[in-house]
Coordinates of C-alpha atoms in Angstrom, one line a residue:
Chain A
X1 CA -1.8 -1.5 55.5
X2 CA -3.8 -1.4 52.3
X3 CA -3.8 -4.9 50.7
X4 CA -4.3 -4.9 47.0
X5 CA -8.0 -5.2 46.2
X6 CA -9.4 -7.9 43.9
X7 CA -11.4 -5.3 42.1
X8 CA -8.6 -2.9 41.3
X9 CA -8.4 -3.8 37.6
X10 CA -12.1 -3.3 37.2
X11 CA -11.8 0.1 38.9
X12 CA -9.0 1.1 36.5
X13 CA -11.1 0.1 33.5
X14 CA -13.9 2.4 34.4
X15 CA -11.8 5.3 35.8
X16 CA -13.3 8.6 34.7
X17 CA -10.0 9.6 32.9
X18 CA -10.1 6.6 30.5
X19 CA -11.4 7.8 27.1
X20 CA -14.4 6.0 25.7
X21 CA -13.6 3.5 22.9
X22 CA -14.9 6.0 20.4
X23 CA -12.7 8.8 21.8
X24 CA -9.8 6.4 22.0
X25 CA -10.2 5.6 18.3
X26 CA -10.2 9.3 17.5
X27 CA -7.1 9.8 19.5
X28 CA -5.3 6.8 17.8
X29 CA -6.4 8.0 14.4
X30 CA -5.0 11.5 15.0
X31 CA -1.7 10.1 16.2
X32 CA -1.6 7.7 13.3
X33 CA -2.0 10.4 10.7
X34 CA 1.2 12.2 12.0
X35 CA 3.1 8.9 12.2
X36 CA 2.1 8.0 8.7
X37 CA 2.9 11.4 7.3
X38 CA 6.3 11.2 8.8
X39 CA 7.0 7.9 7.1
X40 CA 6.0 9.4 3.8
X41 CA 8.6 12.0 4.1
X42 CA 11.5 9.6 4.8
X43 CA 11.6 8.0 1.3
X44 CA 14.9 9.6 0.2
X45 CA 15.2 11.5 -3.0
X46 CA 12.1 10.6 -5.0
X47 CA 11.8 11.7 -8.7
X48 CA 9.0 13.7 -10.3
X49 CA 5.5 13.6 -8.8
X50 CA 5.9 10.0 -7.5
X51 CA 6.0 10.9 -3.8
X52 CA 3.2 13.4 -4.3
X53 CA 1.1 10.6 -5.9
X54 CA 1.9 8.2 -3.0
X55 CA 1.0 10.8 -0.5
X56 CA -2.2 11.8 -2.3
X57 CA -3.6 8.3 -1.8
X58 CA -2.0 7.3 1.5
X59 CA -2.8 10.5 3.3
X60 CA -6.4 10.8 2.0
X61 CA -7.9 10.0 5.4
X62 CA -10.3 7.2 5.4
X63 CA -11.5 5.1 8.4
X64 CA -8.0 3.8 9.2
X65 CA -9.7 0.6 10.3
X66 CA -6.5 -1.5 9.9
X67 CA -4.3 0.8 12.1
X68 CA -7.1 1.0 14.7
X69 CA -7.1 -2.8 14.8
X70 CA -3.3 -2.9 15.2
X71 CA -3.6 -0.5 18.2
X72 CA -6.6 -2.3 19.6
X73 CA -4.9 -5.7 19.4
X74 CA -1.9 -4.2 21.2
X75 CA -4.0 -2.8 24.0
X76 CA -5.8 -6.2 24.3
X77 CA -2.4 -7.8 24.7
X78 CA -1.4 -5.3 27.3
X79 CA 1.5 -3.8 25.4
X80 CA 2.2 -0.1 24.8
X81 CA 0.4 0.8 21.6
X82 CA 3.1 3.5 20.9
X83 CA 5.4 0.6 19.9
X84 CA 3.0 -0.3 17.0
X85 CA 3.1 2.7 14.8
X86 CA 5.5 1.0 12.3
X87 CA 3.2 -2.0 11.9
X88 CA 0.1 0.2 11.6
X89 CA 1.8 2.4 9.0
X90 CA 3.1 -0.5 6.9
X91 CA -0.3 -2.2 6.8
X92 CA -2.0 1.0 5.8
X93 CA 0.6 1.7 3.1
X94 CA -0.2 -1.7 1.6
X95 CA -4.0 -0.9 1.9
X96 CA -3.4 2.4 0.1
X97 CA -1.4 0.7 -2.7
X98 CA -4.1 -1.8 -3.2
X99 CA -6.8 0.9 -3.6
X100 CA -4.7 2.7 -6.3
X101 CA -4.2 -0.5 -8.3
X102 CA -7.8 -1.7 -7.8
X103 CA -9.1 1.6 -9.2
X104 CA -7.0 1.4 -12.4
X105 CA -8.9 1.2 -15.7
X106 CA -7.7 -2.4 -16.3
X107 CA -9.2 -3.3 -12.9
X108 CA -12.3 -1.7 -11.4
X109 CA -12.0 1.5 -13.5
X110 CA -13.1 3.8 -10.7
X111 CA -13.0 7.6 -11.0
X112 CA -13.9 8.5 -7.5
X113 CA -12.5 7.3 -4.2
X114 CA -13.1 8.9 -0.8
X115 CA -14.9 11.8 -2.5
X116 CA -11.9 12.7 -4.7
X117 CA -10.6 11.7 -8.2
X118 CA -8.8 8.4 -8.0
X119 CA -5.0 8.4 -8.2
X120 CA -4.7 7.6 -11.9
X121 CA -7.2 10.3 -12.8
X122 CA -4.9 12.9 -11.2
X123 CA -1.4 11.5 -11.9
X124 CA -2.0 9.3 -14.9
X125 CA -1.9 5.5 -15.1
X126 CA 1.8 5.0 -15.2
X127 CA 2.6 7.1 -12.1
X128 CA -0.4 5.5 -10.3
X129 CA 0.9 2.0 -11.0
X130 CA 4.4 3.0 -9.8
X131 CA 3.0 4.8 -6.8
X132 CA 1.3 1.6 -5.8
X133 CA 4.5 -0.4 -6.4
X134 CA 6.5 2.1 -4.4
X135 CA 4.0 2.1 -1.5
X136 CA 4.3 -1.7 -1.2
X137 CA 8.1 -1.4 -1.1
X138 CA 7.9 1.4 1.4
X139 CA 5.7 -0.8 3.7
X140 CA 8.4 -3.4 3.9
X141 CA 11.1 -0.7 4.4
X142 CA 9.1 0.8 7.2
X143 CA 8.9 -2.6 8.9
X144 CA 12.6 -3.3 8.4
X145 CA 13.6 0.1 9.7
X146 CA 11.3 0.4 12.7
X147 CA 13.2 1.0 16.0
X148 CA 10.6 -0.8 18.2
X149 CA 10.4 -3.9 16.0
X150 CA 14.2 -4.0 15.8
X151 CA 14.4 -4.7 19.5
X152 CA 13.6 -8.3 18.6
X153 CA 14.7 -8.9 15.0
X154 CA 13.4 -12.5 15.0
X155 CA 9.8 -11.3 15.8
X156 CA 10.3 -8.5 13.3
X157 CA 11.0 -11.0 10.6
X158 CA 7.9 -12.9 11.5
X159 CA 5.8 -9.8 11.2
X160 CA 7.4 -9.0 7.8
X161 CA 6.6 -12.6 6.6
X162 CA 3.0 -12.4 7.9
X163 CA 2.4 -9.1 6.2
X164 CA 4.0 -10.3 2.9
X165 CA 1.9 -13.4 2.9
X166 CA -1.3 -11.5 3.7
X167 CA -0.9 -9.2 0.7
X168 CA 0.5 -11.7 -1.8
X169 CA -0.9 -14.3 -4.1
X170 CA -2.5 -16.4 -1.4
X171 CA -4.0 -13.2 0.2
X172 CA -5.0 -9.8 -1.1
X173 CA -3.6 -10.0 -4.6
X174 CA -5.2 -13.5 -5.1
X175 CA -8.5 -12.1 -3.7
X176 CA -8.6 -9.3 -6.3
X177 CA -8.1 -12.0 -9.0
X178 CA -11.2 -13.8 -7.7
X179 CA -13.1 -10.5 -7.4
X180 CA -12.4 -9.6 -11.1
X181 CA -13.2 -13.2 -12.2
X182 CA -16.6 -13.0 -10.5
X183 CA -17.9 -10.2 -12.7
X184 CA -20.9 -11.3 -14.7
X185 CA -20.8 -14.6 -12.9
X186 CA -23.2 -16.2 -10.4
X187 CA -21.4 -17.4 -7.4
X188 CA -22.7 -18.7 -4.1
X189 CA -22.2 -17.2 -0.6
X190 CA -19.3 -19.6 0.2
X191 CA -17.3 -18.5 -2.9
X192 CA -18.1 -14.9 -2.1
X193 CA -16.8 -15.4 1.4
X194 CA -13.7 -17.0 0.1
X195 CA -13.0 -14.1 -2.2
X196 CA -13.4 -11.6 0.6
X197 CA -11.4 -13.6 3.1
X198 CA -8.5 -13.1 0.7
X199 CA -9.2 -9.7 -0.8
X200 CA -9.8 -7.7 2.3
X201 CA -9.8 -10.3 5.1
X202 CA -6.2 -11.3 5.0
X203 CA -4.8 -7.8 5.5
X204 CA -7.4 -7.1 8.2
X205 CA -6.6 -10.3 10.0
X206 CA -2.9 -9.6 10.0
X207 CA -3.7 -6.2 11.5
X208 CA -5.0 -8.0 14.5
X209 CA -2.3 -10.8 14.6
X210 CA 0.9 -8.8 13.8
X211 CA 0.9 -7.3 17.3
X212 CA 0.8 -10.8 18.8
X213 CA 3.8 -11.8 16.7
X214 CA 5.6 -8.6 17.8
X215 CA 4.7 -9.2 21.5
X216 CA 5.6 -12.9 21.4
X217 CA 2.1 -13.6 22.7
X218 CA 1.1 -17.2 23.6
X219 CA -0.5 -19.3 20.9
X220 CA -4.0 -19.1 22.4
X221 CA -3.9 -15.3 22.3
X222 CA -2.5 -15.2 18.8
X223 CA -5.2 -17.6 17.8
X224 CA -8.0 -15.5 19.5
X225 CA -6.8 -12.4 17.6
X226 CA -6.7 -14.4 14.3
X227 CA -10.3 -15.5 14.9
X228 CA -11.3 -12.0 15.8
X229 CA -9.6 -10.5 12.7
X230 CA -11.1 -13.1 10.4
X231 CA -14.7 -12.4 11.7
X232 CA -14.3 -8.6 11.7
X233 CA -12.7 -8.6 8.2
X234 CA -15.7 -10.5 6.7
X235 CA -18.3 -8.5 8.7
X236 CA -16.6 -5.3 7.5
X237 CA -16.9 -6.4 3.9
X238 CA -20.5 -7.6 4.2
X239 CA -21.4 -4.2 5.6
X240 CA -19.5 -2.6 2.7
X241 CA -21.7 -4.4 0.3
X242 CA -24.8 -3.5 2.3
X243 CA -23.7 0.2 2.2
X244 CA -23.2 0.0 -1.5
X245 CA -26.9 -0.7 -1.8
X246 CA -28.3 1.4 1.0
X247 CA -26.0 4.4 1.5
X248 CA -25.6 7.5 -0.6
X249 CA -22.4 8.2 -2.5
X250 CA -21.9 11.2 -0.2
X251 CA -21.8 8.9 2.7
X252 CA -19.3 6.4 1.2
X253 CA -17.2 8.7 -0.9
X254 CA -17.7 6.5 -4.0
X255 CA -20.6 6.0 -6.4
X256 CA -23.5 4.0 -4.8
X257 CA -24.8 0.8 -6.4
X258 CA -21.3 0.2 -7.8
X259 CA -21.5 -3.6 -7.5
X260 CA -24.8 -3.8 -9.4
X261 CA -23.6 -1.4 -12.1
X262 CA -20.6 -3.5 -12.6
X263 CA -22.5 -6.8 -12.3
X264 CA -20.4 -7.9 -9.4
X265 CA -21.7 -10.5 -7.0
X266 CA -22.2 -9.0 -3.5
X267 CA -23.7 -10.2 -0.3
X268 CA -27.1 -8.4 -0.6
X269 CA -27.6 -9.9 -4.1
X270 CA -26.4 -13.4 -3.0
X271 CA -27.9 -13.6 0.5
X272 CA -30.5 -10.8 0.4
X273 CA -30.2 -7.6 2.4
X274 CA -31.7 -8.9 5.7
X275 CA -29.7 -12.1 5.8
X276 CA -26.5 -10.1 5.0
X277 CA -27.1 -7.9 8.0
X278 CA -27.8 -11.0 10.2
X279 CA -24.6 -12.7 9.0
X280 CA -22.5 -9.6 9.7
X281 CA -24.0 -9.4 13.2
X282 CA -23.3 -13.1 13.9
X283 CA -19.7 -12.5 12.8
X284 CA -19.3 -9.5 15.1
X285 CA -20.7 -11.6 18.0
X286 CA -18.3 -14.4 17.3
X287 CA -15.4 -11.8 17.1
X288 CA -16.4 -10.4 20.4
X289 CA -16.5 -13.8 22.1
X290 CA -12.9 -14.5 21.1
X291 CA -11.8 -11.5 23.0
X292 CA -12.2 -13.3 26.4
X293 CA -8.9 -15.1 25.7
X294 CA -6.9 -11.9 25.8
X295 CA -5.1 -10.5 28.9
X296 CA -5.4 -6.7 28.4
X297 CA -8.1 -4.1 27.8
X298 CA -10.3 -5.4 24.9
X299 CA -12.8 -2.6 24.9
X300 CA -11.3 -1.0 21.8
X301 CA -11.5 -4.2 19.8
X302 CA -15.0 -4.8 20.9
X303 CA -16.0 -1.3 19.8
X304 CA -14.2 -1.8 16.5
X305 CA -16.0 -5.0 15.8
X306 CA -19.3 -3.2 16.3
X307 CA -18.1 -0.2 14.3
X308 CA -17.3 -2.4 11.3
X309 CA -21.1 -3.0 10.8
X310 CA -22.5 0.2 12.4
X311 CA -20.6 2.8 10.3
X312 CA -22.5 4.7 7.6
X313 CA -19.6 5.2 5.2
Chain B
X1 CA 57.7 -32.1 7.0
X2 CA 55.8 -30.0 4.5
X3 CA 55.4 -26.5 5.8
X4 CA 52.4 -24.5 4.4
X5 CA 53.4 -22.7 1.2
X6 CA 52.8 -19.0 0.8
X7 CA 51.4 -19.8 -2.7
X8 CA 48.8 -22.3 -1.5
X9 CA 45.8 -20.0 -2.1
X10 CA 47.0 -19.3 -5.6
X11 CA 47.4 -23.0 -6.3
X12 CA 43.8 -23.6 -5.1
X13 CA 42.5 -20.9 -7.3
X14 CA 44.0 -22.4 -10.5
X15 CA 43.3 -26.1 -9.5
X16 CA 42.2 -28.0 -12.6
X17 CA 38.9 -29.0 -10.9
X18 CA 37.8 -25.4 -10.4
X19 CA 35.3 -24.4 -13.1
X20 CA 36.1 -21.5 -15.4
X21 CA 34.1 -18.4 -14.5
X22 CA 31.9 -19.0 -17.5
X23 CA 31.2 -22.6 -16.5
X24 CA 30.7 -21.4 -12.9
X25 CA 28.0 -19.0 -14.1
X26 CA 26.3 -21.7 -16.0
X27 CA 26.3 -24.0 -12.9
X28 CA 25.0 -21.2 -10.7
X29 CA 22.3 -20.4 -13.3
X30 CA 21.2 -24.0 -13.4
X31 CA 21.0 -24.3 -9.6
X32 CA 19.2 -21.0 -9.4
X33 CA 16.4 -22.0 -11.8
X34 CA 15.5 -25.0 -9.6
X35 CA 15.7 -22.8 -6.4
X36 CA 13.5 -20.2 -8.0
X37 CA 11.0 -22.8 -9.3
X38 CA 10.7 -24.2 -5.8
X39 CA 9.9 -20.8 -4.3
X40 CA 7.2 -20.3 -7.0
X41 CA 5.4 -23.4 -5.8
X42 CA 5.3 -22.5 -2.1
X43 CA 2.8 -19.6 -2.4
X44 CA -0.1 -21.4 -0.8
X45 CA -3.5 -21.7 -2.4
X46 CA -3.4 -19.2 -5.3
X47 CA -6.6 -18.4 -7.2
X48 CA -7.2 -18.5 -11.0
X49 CA -4.3 -18.1 -13.3
X50 CA -2.4 -15.8 -11.0
X51 CA 0.4 -18.3 -10.1
X52 CA 0.7 -19.3 -13.7
X53 CA 1.1 -15.7 -14.7
X54 CA 3.7 -15.2 -12.0
X55 CA 5.6 -18.3 -13.2
X56 CA 5.3 -17.3 -16.8
X57 CA 7.4 -14.2 -16.3
X58 CA 9.7 -15.3 -13.4
X59 CA 10.6 -18.6 -15.0
X60 CA 11.2 -17.3 -18.5
X61 CA 14.9 -17.7 -18.3
X62 CA 16.9 -14.6 -19.0
X63 CA 20.5 -13.9 -18.1
X64 CA 19.9 -14.1 -14.4
X65 CA 22.5 -11.3 -14.0
X66 CA 21.3 -10.3 -10.5
X67 CA 21.4 -13.8 -9.0
X68 CA 24.8 -14.4 -10.5
X69 CA 26.0 -11.1 -8.9
X70 CA 24.6 -12.4 -5.6
X71 CA 26.5 -15.6 -5.8
X72 CA 29.7 -13.9 -7.2
X73 CA 29.6 -11.4 -4.3
X74 CA 29.2 -14.3 -1.8
X75 CA 32.2 -16.1 -3.3
X76 CA 34.2 -12.9 -3.2
X77 CA 33.4 -12.6 0.5
X78 CA 34.4 -16.2 1.1
X79 CA 31.0 -17.5 2.2
X80 CA 29.1 -20.5 1.0
X81 CA 27.1 -19.4 -2.0
X82 CA 24.4 -22.1 -1.2
X83 CA 23.4 -19.9 1.7
X84 CA 22.4 -17.1 -0.8
X85 CA 19.6 -18.7 -2.8
X86 CA 16.9 -16.9 -0.9
X87 CA 18.5 -13.5 -1.5
X88 CA 19.1 -14.4 -5.2
X89 CA 15.5 -15.6 -5.7
X90 CA 13.9 -12.5 -3.9
X91 CA 15.9 -10.0 -6.0
X92 CA 15.0 -11.9 -9.3
X93 CA 11.3 -12.0 -8.3
X94 CA 11.4 -8.2 -7.9
X95 CA 13.2 -7.9 -11.3
X96 CA 10.5 -10.1 -12.8
X97 CA 7.7 -8.0 -11.4
X98 CA 9.3 -4.8 -12.6
X99 CA 9.4 -6.2 -16.2
X100 CA 5.7 -7.2 -16.1
X101 CA 4.7 -3.7 -15.0
X102 CA 7.2 -1.9 -17.3
X103 CA 5.7 -3.7 -20.3
X104 CA 2.1 -2.7 -19.5
X105 CA 0.2 -0.5 -22.1
X106 CA 0.2 2.4 -19.6
X107 CA 4.0 2.1 -19.3
X108 CA 6.3 1.0 -22.2
X109 CA 3.5 -0.9 -24.0
X110 CA 5.7 -3.8 -25.1
X111 CA 4.3 -6.9 -26.8
X112 CA 7.4 -9.0 -26.8
X113 CA 9.9 -9.9 -24.0
X114 CA 12.5 -12.6 -24.1
X115 CA 11.1 -13.7 -27.5
X116 CA 7.6 -14.4 -26.1
X117 CA 4.5 -12.3 -25.7
X118 CA 4.6 -10.1 -22.7
X119 CA 2.7 -11.1 -19.6
X120 CA -0.4 -8.8 -20.2
X121 CA -0.6 -10.1 -23.8
X122 CA -1.1 -13.6 -22.4
X123 CA -3.0 -13.1 -19.2
X124 CA -4.6 -9.7 -19.6
X125 CA -3.7 -6.4 -17.9
X126 CA -5.5 -7.0 -14.6
X127 CA -3.8 -10.3 -14.0
X128 CA -0.5 -8.9 -15.1
X129 CA -0.7 -6.0 -12.7
X130 CA -1.7 -8.4 -9.9
X131 CA 1.1 -10.9 -10.8
X132 CA 3.6 -8.1 -10.5
X133 CA 2.1 -7.0 -7.2
X134 CA 2.2 -10.6 -5.9
X135 CA 5.7 -11.2 -7.1
X136 CA 6.9 -8.2 -5.1
X137 CA 5.1 -9.6 -2.0
X138 CA 6.6 -13.0 -2.6
X139 CA 10.1 -11.6 -2.7
X140 CA 9.7 -10.3 0.8
X141 CA 8.0 -13.5 2.0
X142 CA 11.0 -15.4 0.6
X143 CA 13.4 -13.2 2.4
X144 CA 11.4 -13.5 5.7
X145 CA 11.1 -17.3 5.5
X146 CA 14.7 -18.1 4.4
X147 CA 16.3 -20.6 6.7
X148 CA 19.8 -19.3 6.1
X149 CA 19.0 -15.7 6.6
X150 CA 17.0 -16.6 9.8
X151 CA 20.3 -17.7 11.4
X152 CA 20.9 -14.0 12.0
X153 CA 17.6 -12.2 12.1
X154 CA 19.2 -8.7 12.6
X155 CA 21.2 -9.2 9.4
X156 CA 18.1 -10.6 7.7
X157 CA 16.2 -7.4 8.6
X158 CA 19.0 -5.3 7.1
X159 CA 18.8 -7.3 3.9
X160 CA 15.0 -6.9 3.7
X161 CA 15.4 -3.1 4.3
X162 CA 18.1 -2.8 1.6
X163 CA 16.1 -4.7 -1.0
X164 CA 12.9 -2.7 -0.1
X165 CA 14.8 0.6 -0.5
X166 CA 16.4 -0.5 -3.8
X167 CA 13.1 -1.3 -5.4
X168 CA 11.1 1.6 -4.0
X169 CA 10.5 5.3 -4.7
X170 CA 14.1 6.3 -4.2
X171 CA 15.3 3.3 -6.4
X172 CA 13.7 1.2 -9.1
X173 CA 10.2 2.6 -9.1
X174 CA 11.5 6.2 -9.0
X175 CA 13.8 5.4 -11.9
X176 CA 10.9 4.2 -14.0
X177 CA 9.2 7.5 -13.4
X178 CA 12.3 9.3 -14.7
X179 CA 12.4 6.9 -17.7
X180 CA 8.8 7.6 -18.7
X181 CA 9.3 11.4 -18.1
X182 CA 12.2 11.4 -20.5
X183 CA 10.2 10.3 -23.5
X184 CA 10.3 13.0 -26.2
X185 CA 12.7 15.0 -24.1
X186 CA 16.4 16.0 -24.6
X187 CA 18.4 15.1 -21.5
X188 CA 22.1 15.1 -20.9
X189 CA 24.4 12.2 -20.0
X190 CA 24.3 13.0 -16.3
X191 CA 20.5 12.9 -16.2
X192 CA 20.5 9.7 -18.2
X193 CA 23.0 8.1 -15.7
X194 CA 20.9 9.3 -12.8
X195 CA 17.8 7.7 -14.3
X196 CA 19.6 4.4 -14.8
X197 CA 21.3 4.4 -11.4
X198 CA 17.8 4.3 -10.0
X199 CA 15.9 2.3 -12.6
X200 CA 18.2 -0.7 -13.0
X201 CA 21.3 0.3 -11.0
X202 CA 19.7 0.2 -7.5
X203 CA 18.6 -3.4 -7.8
X204 CA 21.9 -4.5 -9.4
X205 CA 23.8 -2.8 -6.7
X206 CA 21.8 -4.5 -3.9
X207 CA 22.5 -7.8 -5.6
X208 CA 26.2 -7.2 -4.8
X209 CA 25.8 -5.7 -1.4
X210 CA 23.1 -7.9 0.2
X211 CA 25.5 -10.8 0.6
X212 CA 27.8 -8.4 2.6
X213 CA 24.9 -7.5 4.9
X214 CA 24.1 -11.2 5.3
X215 CA 27.8 -12.0 6.0
X216 CA 28.3 -9.1 8.4
X217 CA 31.2 -8.1 6.2
X218 CA 33.5 -5.2 7.3
X219 CA 32.6 -1.8 6.0
X220 CA 35.4 -1.6 3.4
X221 CA 34.3 -4.8 1.8
X222 CA 30.6 -3.7 1.7
X223 CA 31.7 -0.4 0.2
X224 CA 33.8 -2.2 -2.4
X225 CA 30.9 -4.3 -3.4
X226 CA 28.7 -1.2 -3.5
X227 CA 31.1 0.5 -5.9
X228 CA 31.4 -2.6 -8.0
X229 CA 27.6 -3.0 -8.2
X230 CA 27.1 0.7 -9.1
X231 CA 29.6 0.5 -11.9
X232 CA 28.5 -2.8 -13.3
X233 CA 24.8 -1.7 -13.1
X234 CA 25.5 1.4 -15.2
X235 CA 27.8 -0.5 -17.6
X236 CA 25.1 -3.1 -18.1
X237 CA 22.5 -0.5 -18.9
X238 CA 24.8 1.4 -21.3
X239 CA 25.5 -1.9 -23.1
X240 CA 21.7 -2.6 -23.2
X241 CA 21.2 0.7 -25.0
X242 CA 24.1 -0.1 -27.4
X243 CA 22.5 -3.5 -28.1
X244 CA 19.2 -1.8 -28.8
X245 CA 20.9 0.0 -31.7
X246 CA 23.3 -2.7 -32.9
X247 CA 21.8 -6.1 -32.2
X248 CA 19.0 -7.9 -33.9
X249 CA 15.7 -8.6 -32.1
X250 CA 16.5 -12.3 -32.3
X251 CA 19.6 -11.7 -30.2
X252 CA 17.9 -9.5 -27.5
X253 CA 14.4 -11.2 -27.5
X254 CA 12.7 -7.8 -28.0
X255 CA 12.2 -5.4 -30.9
X256 CA 15.4 -3.7 -31.9
X257 CA 15.7 0.2 -32.1
X258 CA 13.0 0.3 -29.4
X259 CA 14.4 3.4 -27.8
X260 CA 14.5 5.4 -31.0
X261 CA 11.0 4.2 -32.0
X262 CA 9.7 5.4 -28.7
X263 CA 11.8 8.6 -28.8
X264 CA 13.5 7.6 -25.5
X265 CA 16.9 9.2 -24.7
X266 CA 19.6 6.5 -24.6
X267 CA 23.3 6.4 -24.3
X268 CA 24.1 6.0 -28.0
X269 CA 21.9 9.0 -28.9
X270 CA 23.3 11.1 -26.1
X271 CA 27.0 10.2 -26.0
X272 CA 27.3 8.6 -29.5
X273 CA 28.0 4.9 -30.0
X274 CA 31.7 5.0 -29.7
X275 CA 31.8 7.1 -26.5
X276 CA 29.0 4.9 -25.0
X277 CA 31.2 1.8 -25.5
X278 CA 34.2 3.6 -24.0
X279 CA 32.2 4.7 -21.0
X280 CA 31.0 1.2 -20.4
X281 CA 34.5 -0.1 -20.6
X282 CA 35.7 2.5 -18.1
X283 CA 33.0 1.5 -15.7
X284 CA 34.0 -2.2 -16.0
X285 CA 37.6 -1.3 -15.3
X286 CA 36.6 0.7 -12.3
X287 CA 34.4 -2.2 -11.1
X288 CA 37.2 -4.6 -11.4
X289 CA 39.6 -2.4 -9.5
X290 CA 37.3 -2.4 -6.5
X291 CA 37.5 -6.1 -6.2
X292 CA 41.0 -6.0 -4.7
X293 CA 39.4 -5.1 -1.4
X294 CA 37.6 -8.4 -1.1
X295 CA 39.0 -11.5 0.8
X296 CA 37.6 -14.3 -1.3
X297 CA 37.7 -15.6 -4.9
X298 CA 36.7 -12.6 -7.1
X299 CA 37.0 -14.3 -10.5
X300 CA 33.3 -14.7 -10.9
X301 CA 32.6 -11.0 -10.2
X302 CA 35.5 -10.0 -12.6
X303 CA 34.0 -12.2 -15.3
X304 CA 30.5 -10.9 -14.7
X305 CA 31.6 -7.2 -15.0
X306 CA 33.1 -8.1 -18.4
X307 CA 30.0 -10.1 -19.4
X308 CA 27.8 -7.1 -18.7
X309 CA 29.3 -5.4 -21.7
X310 CA 30.4 -8.4 -23.8
X311 CA 27.0 -10.1 -24.1
X312 CA 25.2 -10.1 -27.4
X313 CA 21.6 -10.2 -26.0

């Protein structure tokens, strides 16, 4: 007889056929691209170059940080990450729409994004506005039509509500208002953090918490993922501001020193470069500590927290 | 003994305490305003003048055609219309967002809407874009949080999916692309109808069909409401084009002859004024005929179909 060994789970975790977190992220990214591409075909009969414009921005690559957080959270909860493609796609569609609208002349007036002309520079402002609008609608259509989510419609509705709240007036859209209002102003670190908690933080946080809503996870696990997401979201943004000062435009795919050129408050100008880096590291440590509450494999989430402040673009 | 009379339902329908369809519409409108106002308070902590900008457009009155269609469809299905405020509010929030974005300089560049300066003329373009974005998100948040809808989450998800589809790339947003593409072009009546079936028709149609999804109505009733909504939506738009030519700007709350000034194809210029009016009347007759399939009181829907082409603004 071979009784189960107390160390069996640790053995599994370090089994030689388990990909490293970095390889795992690459595999998830690859799978995500095809899942997203598929959902950008199923939009029905779409007039003119609207669908092309939507696909231009949504399928432009990028780090896919939010989808990776969705999958990482699923793995940390011990659920099959293949059930989460709908959530991952919907959140990334919302992220894509927000970038199109943020780049508009009436907003940040950016010409380059991910090393290519911004959406409105290619398709014109009216199509760009409508592509953003339609991407937001598609995100909710994807959530409503997802076969895995539909297994538990009550949980599905909670995911939809959480995503809607995260991208609305009290989340992403509100954060962009604060961002634009801060131009040419002096604001302190607290106000800057508040802005980022809304502008990018809310959608990053819901990337980590939506899988918990889907999986009907206990409150302490949902809360741990919420803390993790809030810390990683802010760390990610601080590092973005640091890269804006320190990285080349080739690395980031957008013009460097953009915050200074636009007279936008940013962490390096408010806290100083060194303190900004420290603050980002503290947040990543805090995020990592919250992972101990979770029942599944948390290596991907731990790696992603580090990646948020290690990446060079 | 008083056996039930075969005519009892007809007696109820004409009971003296039943409001006329016109009075019923006024009562519904009044109740709707307070329901909508309430949902525009519950957005959480909203920065700057974003919430004010959202309220400026969403609470600016208007005909409230879509909410009235929601309530009318509910009554025609025999359900309690007080269960439908969430659906009505969500659809009107989407309508309000679409008007803000349509009025932007990059789109129709309108300065006046409902007799007042358009949203971007008051709050600036960036806030107007974000108010539209946040109103769309709020619409889905309202649907996800609605207590009546939550009684049956599977039906709730179908309503959310139908609304998302109606306002997305294959619906309202796609229709606006066609609308802008038609400027300075000659298009025929079929292309014009296709454009309007998407641009305004899709959201009007879902106003009539969403209550059927909510009420788990049989397919023939859902189909009747879909036919009704498609006909009323198109008739409404034809009449809008007719009013653009025949009504004063005081009546419509926007500059008259706007289509001609902008060189936009419209039903009077494509079909002629007389044939446009005939086509609208035919559609209303067709809409009214489809009501015979419905089990409840259809007088409000019959009245609304007529109102779509009788209104003077």
